[in-house]
Short mmCIF file of C-alpha atoms in Angstrom, two decimals:
data_model
loop_
_atom_site.label_atom_id
_atom_site.label_comp_id
_atom_site.label_asym_id
_atom_site.label_seq_id
_atom_site.Cartn_x
_atom_site.Cartn_y
_atom_site.Cartn_z
CA UNK W 1 0.25 0.06 0.03
CA UNK W 2 2.69 2.33 0.79
CA UNK W 3 4.48 1.42 -3.07
CA UNK W 4 0.79 2.31 -4.13
CA UNK W 5 0.08 5.44 -2.28
CA UNK W 6 3.87 7.25 -3.11
CA UNK W 7 3.32 6.35 -6.98
CA UNK W 8 4.21 9.92 -8.67
CA UNK W 9 1.50 11.54 -10.44
CA UNK W 10 0.43 10.16 -14.09
CA UNK W 11 1.75 6.24 -12.86
CA UNK W 12 -0.27 3.37 -12.34
CA UNK W 13 0.28 1.50 -9.28
CA UNK W 14 1.33 -1.61 -11.74
CA UNK W 15 4.07 0.38 -13.29
CA UNK W 16 5.49 1.72 -9.91
CA UNK W 17 5.28 -1.95 -8.59
CA UNK W 18 7.44 -3.09 -12.14
CA UNK W 19 9.95 -0.85 -11.60
CA UNK W 20 10.33 -1.30 -7.59
CA UNK W 21 10.77 -5.13 -8.77
CA UNK W 22 13.44 -3.98 -11.10
CA UNK W 23 15.63 -1.92 -8.43
CA UNK W 24 15.09 -4.92 -6.52
CA UNK W 25 16.47 -7.07 -8.79
CA UNK W 26 19.40 -5.21 -9.70
CA UNK W 27 20.14 -4.78 -6.33
CA UNK W 28 20.35 -8.37 -5.71
CA UNK W 29 22.41 -9.15 -8.64
CA UNK W 30 24.82 -6.35 -7.57
CA UNK W 31 25.52 -8.12 -4.33
CA UNK W 32 25.50 -11.33 -5.90
CA UNK W 33 28.32 -10.47 -7.84
CA UNK W 34 30.37 -9.00 -5.19
CA UNK W 35 29.78 -12.21 -3.20
CA UNK W 36 31.09 -14.31 -5.93
CA UNK W 37 33.94 -11.96 -6.42
CA UNK W 38 34.91 -12.07 -2.70
CA UNK W 39 34.42 -16.09 -2.96
CA UNK W 40 37.33 -16.05 -5.67
CA UNK W 41 39.40 -13.92 -3.82
CA UNK W 42 39.22 -15.56 -0.68
CA UNK W 43 40.10 -18.87 -2.97
CA UNK W 44 43.19 -17.08 -4.43
CA UNK W 45 44.27 -15.90 -1.28
CA UNK W 46 44.05 -19.91 -0.09
CA UNK W 47 45.71 -21.09 -2.52
CA UNK W 48 48.26 -18.26 -2.28
CA UNK W 49 48.98 -19.33 1.42
CA UNK W 50 49.13 -22.67 0.88
CA UNK W 51 52.02 -22.20 -1.95
CA UNK W 52 53.95 -19.66 0.58
CA UNK W 53 53.91 -22.12 3.05
CA UNK W 54 55.34 -24.70 1.00
CA UNK W 55 58.10 -22.04 0.02
CA UNK W 56 58.54 -21.37 3.51
CA UNK W 57 59.25 -24.35 4.56
CA UNK W 58 61.05 -26.05 1.70
CA UNK W 59 63.68 -28.62 3.49
CA UNK W 60 61.65 -29.28 6.43
CA UNK W 61 57.98 -30.16 5.63
CA UNK W 62 57.99 -33.37 7.25
CA UNK W 63 58.66 -31.53 10.73
CA UNK W 64 56.92 -28.03 10.13
CA UNK W 65 53.76 -29.68 8.48
CA UNK W 66 53.06 -32.13 10.61
CA UNK W 67 52.83 -29.87 13.93
CA UNK W 68 49.17 -29.32 15.37
CA UNK W 69 47.80 -26.25 17.27
CA UNK W 70 47.09 -26.68 20.58
CA UNK W 71 43.69 -28.25 21.23
CA UNK W 72 43.22 -29.86 17.63
CA UNK W 73 42.67 -33.39 17.75
CA UNK W 74 42.72 -33.75 13.74
CA UNK W 75 45.41 -35.21 11.84
CA UNK W 76 45.15 -32.73 9.48
CA UNK W 77 45.91 -29.37 10.11
CA UNK W 78 43.90 -26.38 9.19
CA UNK W 79 44.99 -24.12 6.77
CA UNK W 80 45.14 -21.62 9.56
CA UNK W 81 47.82 -23.60 11.30
CA UNK W 82 50.39 -24.14 8.51
CA UNK W 83 50.39 -20.27 7.42
CA UNK W 84 52.11 -17.30 9.02
CA UNK W 85 50.22 -13.69 9.51
CA UNK W 86 49.47 -11.86 6.01
CA UNK W 87 51.94 -9.36 6.57
CA UNK W 88 54.86 -12.06 6.28
CA UNK W 89 52.91 -13.77 3.65
CA UNK W 90 52.97 -11.13 1.26
CA UNK W 91 56.46 -10.16 1.59
CA UNK W 92 57.24 -13.80 1.18
CA UNK W 93 55.26 -13.76 -2.30
CA UNK W 94 57.06 -10.74 -3.65
CA UNK W 95 60.59 -12.14 -2.67
CA UNK W 96 60.22 -15.91 -3.82
CA UNK W 97 57.71 -15.91 -6.39
CA UNK W 98 60.74 -16.81 -8.96
CA UNK W 99 61.84 -19.63 -6.23
CA UNK W 100 57.64 -20.76 -5.78
CA UNK W 101 57.64 -21.51 -9.46
CA UNK W 102 60.49 -23.58 -9.48
CA UNK W 103 59.10 -25.53 -6.14
CA UNK W 104 58.20 -29.22 -7.39
CA UNK W 105 54.78 -29.04 -5.60
CA UNK W 106 53.93 -25.79 -6.87
CA UNK W 107 51.22 -27.04 -9.15
CA UNK W 108 49.84 -29.80 -7.08
CA UNK W 109 49.13 -27.39 -4.29
CA UNK W 110 47.84 -24.98 -6.61
CA UNK W 111 45.49 -27.72 -8.24
CA UNK W 112 44.34 -28.73 -4.47
CA UNK W 113 43.63 -24.76 -4.03
CA UNK W 114 40.75 -25.22 -5.85
CA UNK W 115 38.83 -28.06 -3.32
CA UNK W 116 39.71 -25.81 -0.13
CA UNK W 117 36.78 -23.49 -0.64
CA UNK W 118 33.13 -24.47 0.40
CA UNK W 119 30.22 -25.89 -1.51
CA UNK W 120 29.61 -29.19 -3.05
CA UNK W 121 31.37 -31.12 -5.61
CA UNK W 122 28.85 -29.90 -8.25
CA UNK W 123 30.40 -26.62 -8.31
CA UNK W 124 33.77 -27.86 -9.49
CA UNK W 125 34.45 -27.20 -13.10
CA UNK W 126 35.77 -29.49 -15.96
CA UNK W 127 38.90 -27.16 -16.36
CA UNK W 128 39.53 -27.76 -12.24
CA UNK W 129 39.14 -31.52 -12.46
CA UNK W 130 41.94 -31.50 -15.05
CA UNK W 131 44.31 -29.61 -13.24
CA UNK W 132 43.69 -31.71 -10.21
CA UNK W 133 44.38 -34.86 -12.16
CA UNK W 134 47.19 -33.74 -13.64
CA UNK W 135 48.55 -32.25 -10.63
CA UNK W 136 47.82 -35.71 -9.03
CA UNK W 137 49.94 -38.02 -11.43
CA UNK W 138 53.01 -35.39 -11.45
CA UNK W 139 52.84 -35.53 -7.88
CA UNK W 140 53.34 -38.92 -7.10
CA UNK W 141 55.21 -39.88 -9.87
CA UNK W 142 57.59 -36.93 -8.65
CA UNK W 143 56.91 -37.93 -4.96
CA UNK W 144 56.53 -33.72 -4.79
CA UNK W 145 53.09 -34.18 -2.37
CA UNK W 146 54.11 -32.40 0.67
CA UNK W 147 53.06 -34.28 3.92
CA UNK W 148 50.72 -31.39 5.14
CA UNK W 149 48.58 -31.86 1.77
CA UNK W 150 48.24 -35.33 2.12
CA UNK W 151 44.67 -35.49 3.93
CA UNK W 152 43.56 -32.61 1.58
CA UNK W 153 44.67 -34.80 -1.45
CA UNK W 154 42.38 -37.58 -0.81
CA UNK W 155 39.59 -35.49 -0.19
CA UNK W 156 40.11 -33.68 -3.43
CA UNK W 157 40.42 -37.65 -4.98
CA UNK W 158 36.49 -37.84 -3.12
CA UNK W 159 35.00 -35.03 -4.40
CA UNK W 160 36.35 -35.35 -7.84
CA UNK W 161 35.27 -38.36 -7.92
CA UNK W 162 31.80 -37.20 -6.91
CA UNK W 163 31.91 -34.23 -9.80
CA UNK W 164 32.87 -36.84 -12.12
CA UNK W 165 29.15 -38.46 -11.48
CA UNK W 166 27.44 -35.34 -11.69
CA UNK W 167 29.06 -34.24 -15.25
CA UNK W 168 28.45 -37.61 -16.38
CA UNK W 169 24.93 -37.59 -15.03
CA UNK W 170 23.97 -34.19 -16.94
CA UNK W 171 25.58 -34.75 -20.20
CA UNK W 172 28.58 -36.68 -22.14
CA UNK W 173 31.58 -35.66 -20.43
CA UNK W 174 34.14 -33.53 -22.25
CA UNK W 175 36.72 -35.41 -24.44
CA UNK W 176 39.35 -33.57 -22.86
CA UNK W 177 38.32 -34.87 -19.29
CA UNK W 178 37.68 -38.34 -20.44
CA UNK W 179 41.37 -38.09 -22.14
CA UNK W 180 43.08 -36.49 -18.96
CA UNK W 181 41.32 -39.13 -16.95
CA UNK W 182 42.78 -42.25 -18.69
CA UNK W 183 45.84 -40.60 -18.94
CA UNK W 184 45.77 -40.18 -15.41
CA UNK W 185 44.61 -43.53 -13.94
CA UNK W 186 47.56 -45.25 -16.23
CA UNK W 187 49.95 -42.99 -14.50
CA UNK W 188 49.13 -43.34 -11.01
CA UNK W 189 48.49 -47.02 -11.73
CA UNK W 190 51.72 -47.38 -12.63
CA UNK W 191 53.46 -45.69 -10.46
CA UNK W 192 51.57 -47.73 -7.35
CA UNK W 193 53.00 -50.99 -8.95
CA UNK W 194 56.62 -49.77 -9.42
CA UNK W 195 56.75 -48.16 -6.16
CA UNK W 196 59.00 -49.33 -3.43
CA UNK W 197 57.56 -50.94 -0.38
CA UNK W 198 58.89 -48.08 2.01
CA UNK W 199 57.30 -45.11 -0.20
CA UNK W 200 55.78 -42.93 2.23
CA UNK W 201 52.65 -41.94 -0.25
CA UNK W 202 51.68 -45.50 -1.01
CA UNK W 203 48.82 -45.72 1.00
CA UNK W 204 47.87 -42.40 0.11
CA UNK W 205 48.18 -43.46 -3.46
CA UNK W 206 46.48 -46.71 -3.11
CA UNK W 207 43.67 -44.93 -1.21
CA UNK W 208 43.22 -42.02 -4.23
CA UNK W 209 43.24 -44.49 -6.73
CA UNK W 210 40.10 -46.59 -5.03
CA UNK W 211 38.58 -43.20 -4.64
CA UNK W 212 38.64 -41.99 -8.39
CA UNK W 213 37.72 -44.98 -9.22
CA UNK W 214 34.40 -45.37 -7.44
CA UNK W 215 33.35 -42.93 -10.21
CA UNK W 216 31.03 -44.35 -12.59
CA UNK W 217 33.10 -42.53 -15.03
CA UNK W 218 36.69 -43.58 -13.85
CA UNK W 219 35.81 -47.38 -13.41
CA UNK W 220 35.86 -48.91 -16.46
CA UNK W 221 39.32 -47.03 -17.54
CA UNK W 222 40.79 -47.65 -14.06
CA UNK W 223 39.74 -51.64 -14.14
CA UNK W 224 41.33 -52.19 -17.38
CA UNK W 225 44.41 -50.49 -16.65
CA UNK W 226 45.01 -52.60 -13.52
CA UNK W 227 44.24 -55.53 -15.34
CA UNK W 228 46.62 -54.65 -18.32
CA UNK W 229 49.39 -53.61 -15.51
CA UNK W 230 48.78 -57.16 -13.75
CA UNK W 231 48.94 -59.22 -16.96
CA UNK W 232 52.22 -57.71 -17.91
CA UNK W 233 53.49 -58.12 -14.35
CA UNK W 234 52.18 -61.87 -14.78
CA UNK W 235 54.02 -62.25 -17.62
CA UNK W 236 57.24 -61.24 -16.43
CA UNK W 237 56.78 -63.81 -13.31
CA UNK W 238 55.96 -66.60 -16.13
CA UNK W 239 59.39 -65.47 -18.03
CA UNK W 240 61.22 -66.05 -14.45
CA UNK W 241 59.95 -69.41 -13.93
CA UNK W 242 60.86 -70.47 -17.33
CA UNK W 243 64.04 -69.03 -17.01
CA UNK W 244 64.47 -70.46 -13.64
CA UNK W 245 65.43 -67.32 -12.07
CA UNK W 246 67.38 -66.56 -8.93
CA UNK W 247 65.05 -64.68 -6.12
CA UNK W 248 67.03 -61.51 -7.24
CA UNK W 249 65.50 -61.37 -10.61
CA UNK W 250 62.03 -61.25 -9.18
CA UNK W 251 60.36 -57.97 -8.87
CA UNK W 252 59.15 -58.36 -5.23
CA UNK W 253 57.74 -54.83 -4.75
CA UNK W 254 55.93 -54.91 -8.01
CA UNK W 255 54.64 -58.17 -7.12
CA UNK W 256 53.52 -56.87 -3.74
CA UNK W 257 51.80 -53.61 -5.19
CA UNK W 258 49.86 -55.82 -8.19
CA UNK W 259 47.92 -57.46 -5.15
CA UNK W 260 47.42 -53.80 -3.88
CA UNK W 261 45.76 -53.25 -7.33
CA UNK W 262 44.03 -56.22 -7.05
CA UNK W 263 42.27 -55.34 -4.02
CA UNK W 264 41.27 -51.96 -5.16
CA UNK W 265 39.42 -53.75 -7.88
CA UNK W 266 37.38 -55.82 -4.93
CA UNK W 267 36.60 -52.63 -3.50
CA UNK W 268 34.99 -51.01 -6.21
CA UNK W 269 31.15 -50.87 -6.30
CA UNK W 270 30.01 -53.50 -8.70
CA UNK W 271 27.45 -52.68 -11.85
CA UNK W 272 23.96 -54.86 -12.61
CA UNK W 273 25.17 -57.44 -15.16
CA UNK W 274 23.30 -55.20 -18.02
CA UNK W 275 25.34 -52.29 -17.64
CA UNK W 276 28.68 -54.50 -16.70
CA UNK W 277 27.92 -55.62 -20.40
CA UNK W 278 27.21 -51.94 -21.61
CA UNK W 279 30.36 -50.79 -20.17
CA UNK W 280 32.95 -53.83 -20.94
CA UNK W 281 34.73 -53.45 -23.76
CA UNK W 282 36.26 -56.41 -25.63
CA UNK W 283 39.96 -55.57 -25.01
CA UNK W 284 38.95 -55.28 -21.07
CA UNK W 285 37.15 -58.63 -21.45
CA UNK W 286 40.36 -60.20 -23.42
CA UNK W 287 42.32 -58.89 -20.86
CA UNK W 288 40.58 -60.86 -17.96
CA UNK W 289 40.49 -64.04 -19.97
CA UNK W 290 44.47 -63.83 -20.43
CA UNK W 291 45.09 -62.89 -17.03
CA UNK W 292 43.33 -66.50 -15.68
CA UNK W 293 44.97 -68.21 -18.09
CA UNK W 294 48.56 -66.97 -16.73
CA UNK W 295 47.53 -67.60 -13.13
CA UNK W 296 47.45 -71.63 -14.09
CA UNK W 297 50.95 -71.01 -15.21
CA UNK W 298 52.30 -69.28 -12.18
CA UNK W 299 50.30 -70.48 -9.65
CA UNK W 300 52.49 -73.20 -8.22
CA UNK W 301 55.34 -70.42 -7.25
CA UNK W 302 52.97 -67.50 -6.77
CA UNK W 303 49.67 -68.95 -5.20
CA UNK W 304 48.11 -65.86 -3.52
CA UNK W 305 48.84 -63.87 -6.53
CA UNK W 306 46.59 -66.35 -8.40
CA UNK W 307 44.29 -66.81 -5.51
CA UNK W 308 43.97 -63.34 -5.26
CA UNK W 309 42.94 -62.77 -9.04
CA UNK W 310 40.58 -65.66 -8.82
CA UNK W 311 39.28 -64.04 -5.43
CA UNK W 312 38.71 -60.59 -7.36
CA UNK W 313 36.89 -62.25 -10.36
CA UNK W 314 34.52 -64.58 -8.17
CA UNK W 315 33.60 -61.21 -5.79
CA UNK W 316 32.70 -58.96 -8.89
CA UNK W 317 30.79 -61.54 -10.09
CA UNK W 318 29.01 -62.97 -6.83
CA UNK W 319 28.31 -59.13 -6.17
CA UNK W 320 26.86 -58.64 -9.60
CA UNK W 321 24.57 -61.52 -9.04
CA UNK W 322 23.33 -59.87 -5.91
CA UNK W 323 22.71 -56.76 -7.79
CA UNK W 324 20.61 -58.15 -10.16
CA UNK W 325 18.72 -60.34 -7.84
CA UNK W 326 17.79 -57.04 -5.65
CA UNK W 327 16.88 -55.66 -9.26
CA UNK W 328 14.24 -58.13 -9.93
CA UNK W 329 12.80 -58.05 -6.50
#
């Protein structure tokens, strides 16, 4: 009523109300734009804090980044516990910008910065996912992940898995993302297979691969890659048996890590038989058949390896059957 009474002479009440509504919409849009701008600024500052911390603590990451703030009961330090006050941060940024660009973990921390912002996985862009996948492959391959970022790395993989499912449910994923995903999974699986048993990030890499593989979009790529890697190792073990090679010629670390890869397959969620037939490729099916045949040849010398392969295959089949039965019910 106040708006109607305040209408200028010659203007109808409807026109007055439309003008007021337009002003409110413009004001709301203005504040929304400012909020988004501030969110981008906060995200940039968080990235800068992570990178500056790494620059300031290079050479003693394992000591400084494992410290917790008083009263903290979390294994993952909060961002504020890892950084210095802002004036010192700005000084570090100005003085060490060239040095930061040469840090082996600079790009890893930059990619992880996208996962420090609040919100759900659906807010991630395909560009951010591509950068993270590239950073993960390089970080694990070059062993450049700082200890303070390990928990954030796993959380980023879990968020990426949800985001990929979100993308694939809305439309066909971009070819660039699919290509990066395939290449990164290939690199990560190979890195895990060839890692030393005492490598500090071995458990983290195993958990990250399992987290990425839970995405429907990534699962078929990861399964095919793991089967290929394990089959290549089975060939090497078969040659060692045929040549009567000594124990020093057996790739022990790769043998243990292949068991890790097979256990990842056991942990992946099973699809219904119809979905499994639709997603399975002839190459993947052939790899599985070939791997099963290889197990007969090496099982007398490597029984645990053979049993793990057969258990993985039986587990996948039994869970698929249970899914089919529940679908019918």
